[in-house]
Short mmCIF file of C-alpha atoms in Angstrom, two decimals:
data_model
loop_
_atom_site.label_atom_id
_atom_site.label_comp_id
_atom_site.label_asym_id
_atom_site.label_seq_id
_atom_site.Cartn_x
_atom_site.Cartn_y
_atom_site.Cartn_z
CA UNK A 1 51.56 84.13 15.33
CA UNK A 2 49.69 86.66 18.29
CA UNK A 3 47.52 83.14 18.59
CA UNK A 4 50.03 80.85 18.97
CA UNK A 5 53.13 83.17 20.58
CA UNK A 6 51.06 85.64 22.61
CA UNK A 7 52.38 86.22 25.94
CA UNK A 8 55.62 84.26 24.85
CA UNK A 9 56.99 86.63 22.12
CA UNK A 10 58.10 88.95 24.55
CA UNK A 11 61.54 88.44 25.57
CA UNK A 12 64.17 86.41 23.93
CA UNK A 13 65.03 84.75 26.98
CA UNK A 14 61.25 83.40 27.36
CA UNK A 15 60.40 79.61 26.03
CA UNK A 16 57.01 78.74 25.38
CA UNK A 17 55.19 75.60 26.86
CA UNK A 18 56.34 73.61 23.29
CA UNK A 19 59.95 74.66 24.11
CA UNK A 20 60.07 77.17 21.15
CA UNK A 21 61.97 80.59 21.75
CA UNK A 22 59.77 82.84 19.41
CA UNK A 23 61.63 85.96 19.11
CA UNK A 24 64.88 83.60 17.68
CA UNK A 25 62.24 82.10 14.90
CA UNK A 26 61.28 86.13 14.01
CA UNK A 27 65.11 86.54 13.56
CA UNK A 28 65.00 83.55 11.33
CA UNK A 29 62.12 85.03 9.24
CA UNK A 30 64.09 88.27 8.66
CA UNK A 31 66.60 85.99 6.77
CA UNK A 32 63.69 83.74 5.15
CA UNK A 33 62.65 86.89 3.28
CA UNK A 34 65.74 88.82 2.39
CA UNK A 35 67.61 88.83 -0.83
CA UNK A 36 68.26 85.09 -1.95
CA UNK A 37 71.90 84.24 -1.24
CA UNK A 38 73.43 80.83 -2.75
CA UNK A 39 76.66 79.25 -2.12
CA UNK A 40 77.72 75.85 -4.07
CA UNK A 41 81.02 73.96 -3.38
CA UNK A 42 82.74 72.85 -7.19
CA UNK A 43 85.44 70.28 -7.91
CA UNK A 44 87.88 73.56 -8.32
CA UNK A 45 86.01 75.96 -5.74
CA UNK A 46 83.25 77.65 -4.43
CA UNK A 47 80.94 79.99 -5.45
CA UNK A 48 78.70 82.88 -3.70
CA UNK A 49 75.83 84.76 -5.28
CA UNK A 50 73.03 87.04 -4.22
CA UNK A 51 70.35 88.98 -6.03
CA UNK A 52 69.41 92.58 -5.16
CA UNK A 53 66.95 94.82 -6.18
CA UNK A 54 67.89 98.08 -7.30
CA UNK A 55 65.94 100.28 -4.65
CA UNK A 56 66.20 103.37 -6.45
CA UNK A 57 67.31 104.41 -9.83
CA UNK A 58 69.72 107.20 -8.50
CA UNK A 59 71.43 104.08 -6.49
CA UNK A 60 74.88 103.32 -8.25
CA UNK A 61 75.73 100.12 -9.16
CA UNK A 62 77.24 97.73 -6.67
CA UNK A 63 76.87 100.23 -3.69
CA UNK A 64 74.58 98.41 -1.41
CA UNK A 65 77.31 95.15 -1.54
CA UNK A 66 76.35 92.52 0.29
CA UNK A 67 79.43 89.68 -0.81
CA UNK A 68 82.43 90.99 1.68
CA UNK A 69 85.92 89.74 1.82
CA UNK A 70 86.72 88.02 5.74
CA UNK A 71 90.62 87.18 4.76
CA UNK A 72 92.45 86.26 1.88
CA UNK A 73 91.08 82.90 1.67
CA UNK A 74 87.38 83.35 2.77
CA UNK A 75 84.43 85.39 2.04
CA UNK A 76 81.35 85.90 3.17
CA UNK A 77 77.48 86.95 1.59
CA UNK A 78 74.82 87.92 4.10
CA UNK A 79 71.17 87.60 3.44
CA UNK A 80 68.11 89.18 5.91
CA UNK A 81 69.17 92.96 7.40
CA UNK A 82 72.21 94.16 5.86
CA UNK A 83 73.06 96.02 9.29
CA UNK A 84 72.87 92.88 11.06
CA UNK A 85 74.97 90.99 8.29
CA UNK A 86 77.51 93.54 8.63
CA UNK A 87 78.18 93.08 12.26
CA UNK A 88 78.51 89.28 11.50
CA UNK A 89 81.33 90.33 8.81
CA UNK A 90 83.13 92.70 11.18
CA UNK A 91 82.92 90.08 13.79
CA UNK A 92 84.83 87.19 11.09
CA UNK A 93 87.25 89.79 10.08
CA UNK A 94 88.40 90.32 13.82
CA UNK A 95 87.98 86.20 14.69
CA UNK A 96 90.45 85.42 11.46
CA UNK A 97 92.57 88.60 12.18
CA UNK A 98 93.24 87.35 16.22
CA UNK A 99 93.58 83.70 14.76
CA UNK A 100 96.25 84.84 12.29
CA UNK A 101 98.55 86.60 14.82
CA UNK A 102 97.73 84.33 17.58
CA UNK A 103 98.52 80.95 15.61
CA UNK A 104 100.67 82.60 12.90
CA UNK A 105 98.21 80.56 10.42
CA UNK A 106 94.92 80.95 8.98
CA UNK A 107 91.92 80.02 10.85
CA UNK A 108 90.13 76.84 9.79
CA UNK A 109 86.62 77.44 8.27
CA UNK A 110 84.91 75.14 10.88
CA UNK A 111 86.80 76.86 13.59
CA UNK A 112 85.32 80.48 12.43
CA UNK A 113 81.84 79.36 11.86
CA UNK A 114 81.71 77.50 14.77
CA UNK A 115 83.13 81.10 16.48
CA UNK A 116 80.61 82.96 14.09
CA UNK A 117 77.50 80.72 15.13
CA UNK A 118 78.56 81.16 18.88
CA UNK A 119 78.62 84.89 18.65
CA UNK A 120 74.95 84.44 17.20
CA UNK A 121 73.79 82.67 19.75
CA UNK A 122 74.55 85.05 22.68
CA UNK A 123 71.90 87.37 21.32
CA UNK A 124 69.27 84.81 22.14
CA UNK A 125 70.85 84.50 25.81
CA UNK A 126 69.90 87.82 27.28
CA UNK A 127 66.46 90.03 27.54
CA UNK A 128 68.54 92.95 26.79
CA UNK A 129 69.52 91.58 23.70
CA UNK A 130 67.63 90.89 20.40
CA UNK A 131 68.58 88.43 17.46
CA UNK A 132 70.52 89.10 14.54
CA UNK A 133 68.67 89.39 11.75
CA UNK A 134 70.86 87.86 9.46
CA UNK A 135 72.70 84.70 8.16
CA UNK A 136 76.28 84.29 7.20
CA UNK A 137 77.23 82.38 3.63
CA UNK A 138 80.68 81.52 3.84
CA UNK A 139 83.29 80.19 1.01
CA UNK A 140 86.72 79.22 1.49
CA UNK A 141 89.52 77.32 0.26
CA UNK A 142 92.46 75.62 2.24
CA UNK A 143 94.08 72.82 2.05
CA UNK A 144 91.14 70.21 2.55
CA UNK A 145 89.67 71.76 -0.37
CA UNK A 146 86.68 73.96 -1.16
CA UNK A 147 84.28 74.46 1.68
CA UNK A 148 80.38 76.31 1.80
CA UNK A 149 79.08 77.12 5.10
CA UNK A 150 76.00 78.86 6.55
CA UNK A 151 75.95 80.03 10.39
CA UNK A 152 72.48 80.86 11.13
CA UNK A 153 70.48 83.40 13.75
CA UNK A 154 69.95 80.37 15.68
CA UNK A 155 73.73 79.69 16.82
CA UNK A 156 74.13 76.51 14.75
CA UNK A 157 76.49 76.05 11.63
CA UNK A 158 76.64 73.39 8.72
CA UNK A 159 78.73 72.97 6.22
CA UNK A 160 76.89 72.33 2.34
CA UNK A 161 77.81 71.16 -1.17
CA UNK A 162 75.03 73.92 -1.89
CA UNK A 163 72.91 75.71 0.04
CA UNK A 164 70.29 78.71 -0.87
CA UNK A 165 68.54 81.21 1.65
CA UNK A 166 66.73 83.81 1.74
CA UNK A 167 63.57 84.60 -0.71
CA UNK A 168 62.80 81.57 -3.45
CA UNK A 169 65.37 79.64 -1.13
CA UNK A 170 63.21 76.10 -1.49
CA UNK A 171 62.99 76.66 -5.67
CA UNK A 172 66.61 76.32 -5.74
CA UNK A 173 67.48 74.35 -3.81
CA UNK A 174 65.32 71.69 -5.94
CA UNK A 175 67.49 73.12 -8.77
CA UNK A 176 70.45 72.47 -6.58
CA UNK A 177 69.99 69.05 -5.86
CA UNK A 178 69.62 68.40 -9.66
CA UNK A 179 73.04 69.45 -10.43
CA UNK A 180 76.14 67.54 -9.83
CA UNK A 181 78.47 70.15 -8.41
CA UNK A 182 81.60 68.26 -7.27
CA UNK A 183 81.79 67.47 -11.39
CA UNK A 184 81.47 70.50 -12.27
CA UNK A 185 83.85 73.84 -12.64
CA UNK A 186 83.22 77.29 -10.80
CA UNK A 187 83.34 78.84 -14.30
CA UNK A 188 80.10 76.54 -14.98
CA UNK A 189 78.47 76.74 -12.58
CA UNK A 190 78.47 80.38 -12.56
CA UNK A 191 75.83 80.74 -15.11
CA UNK A 192 73.97 77.57 -13.53
CA UNK A 193 74.01 79.96 -10.39
CA UNK A 194 72.15 82.99 -11.94
CA UNK A 195 69.93 80.64 -13.99
CA UNK A 196 68.73 79.18 -10.87
CA UNK A 197 68.47 82.50 -9.16
CA UNK A 198 66.72 84.45 -12.22
CA UNK A 199 64.53 81.49 -12.30
CA UNK A 200 62.59 81.94 -8.59
CA UNK A 201 61.97 86.09 -9.50
CA UNK A 202 59.36 87.35 -9.65
CA UNK A 203 58.58 88.65 -12.56
CA UNK A 204 55.49 90.44 -11.29
CA UNK A 205 57.91 93.33 -10.06
CA UNK A 206 58.98 95.83 -12.51
CA UNK A 207 62.23 96.14 -10.14
CA UNK A 208 65.40 95.90 -11.81
CA UNK A 209 67.79 93.40 -10.64
CA UNK A 210 71.49 92.84 -10.36
CA UNK A 211 73.46 89.55 -9.67
CA UNK A 212 76.24 90.24 -7.28
CA UNK A 213 79.02 86.99 -7.90
CA UNK A 214 82.23 86.38 -6.22
CA UNK A 215 84.39 83.11 -5.90
CA UNK A 216 87.82 81.15 -4.43
CA UNK A 217 89.60 78.84 -6.78
CA UNK A 218 92.45 77.43 -8.26
CA UNK A 219 91.83 79.68 -11.34
CA UNK A 220 92.48 82.78 -8.38
CA UNK A 221 94.45 81.22 -6.60
CA UNK A 222 92.45 80.20 -3.72
CA UNK A 223 92.03 83.51 -2.99
CA UNK A 224 88.54 84.80 -2.37
CA UNK A 225 87.82 87.48 -5.18
CA UNK A 226 84.74 89.33 -6.86
CA UNK A 227 84.16 87.76 -10.52
CA UNK A 228 85.46 90.40 -12.89
CA UNK A 229 83.25 92.60 -14.06
CA UNK A 230 82.67 91.82 -17.91
CA UNK A 231 82.73 87.91 -16.84
CA UNK A 232 79.55 88.35 -14.61
CA UNK A 233 77.78 90.57 -17.23
CA UNK A 234 78.84 88.22 -19.59
CA UNK A 235 77.68 84.95 -17.54
CA UNK A 236 74.14 87.00 -16.58
CA UNK A 237 73.41 87.81 -20.21
CA UNK A 238 74.17 84.21 -21.30
CA UNK A 239 71.93 82.39 -18.44
CA UNK A 240 69.15 85.45 -19.70
CA UNK A 241 69.57 84.13 -23.19
CA UNK A 242 69.49 80.44 -21.88
CA UNK A 243 66.25 80.82 -20.00
CA UNK A 244 64.66 82.70 -22.53
CA UNK A 245 65.17 79.80 -24.87
CA UNK A 246 64.55 77.03 -22.80
CA UNK A 247 61.08 78.56 -22.55
CA UNK A 248 60.44 79.58 -26.22
CA UNK A 249 61.03 75.40 -26.74
CA UNK A 250 58.82 74.56 -23.84
CA UNK A 251 56.07 76.68 -25.16
CA UNK A 252 56.18 75.00 -28.67
CA UNK A 253 56.09 72.15 -27.59
CA UNK A 254 53.28 72.43 -25.70
#
């Protein structure tokens, strides 16, 4: 963007003549180019899923986690720059703990996500700071039901039925829009989410991928948990087989 933002992208406090803040837009690109993350809200709970490439064969499985527990009833996935994402998670844990200590009850998801959005926005107000290069995808379950929120780098936060961020997000969003998520259980949606992530994978790359899954539902007692390893492994295998079968059927029809 050297031609468009030349001279206006040197500081986060500088607006371009068109009213754009290029440093914030660049931070958004870090999220857009990060690992694909998906959050869906079902009739009995919510799911977070992240597809991560295997950085090296020497790395232990599940050591580069992208999904974190914020509180008993809330969890978070972070695309983009992982160190920046961990700062957002740490802030969320502090906000949840302080709210519980002060008011004696669990922090409402909307309040938590609005506070996280304000936290991210602060990094776009001072020249001595840089915007955070990660968004935060939040899943929770309270008296009003399951929730999925996305708090973005630019300081906005919205609630969704289903949302995808990171690489391949547009294709995953298109797949999610075709689904009737409100009629699906979390167990049914697990395989669907895995299929959406796999279909957007770069087949030209020889890298191995790992899908990290977490959920919160009636089945888990409204507690945010990682999907059991055996169930997650079986779900990924079933999704892979279904994709291969669908591709085979389409080839036969052609």
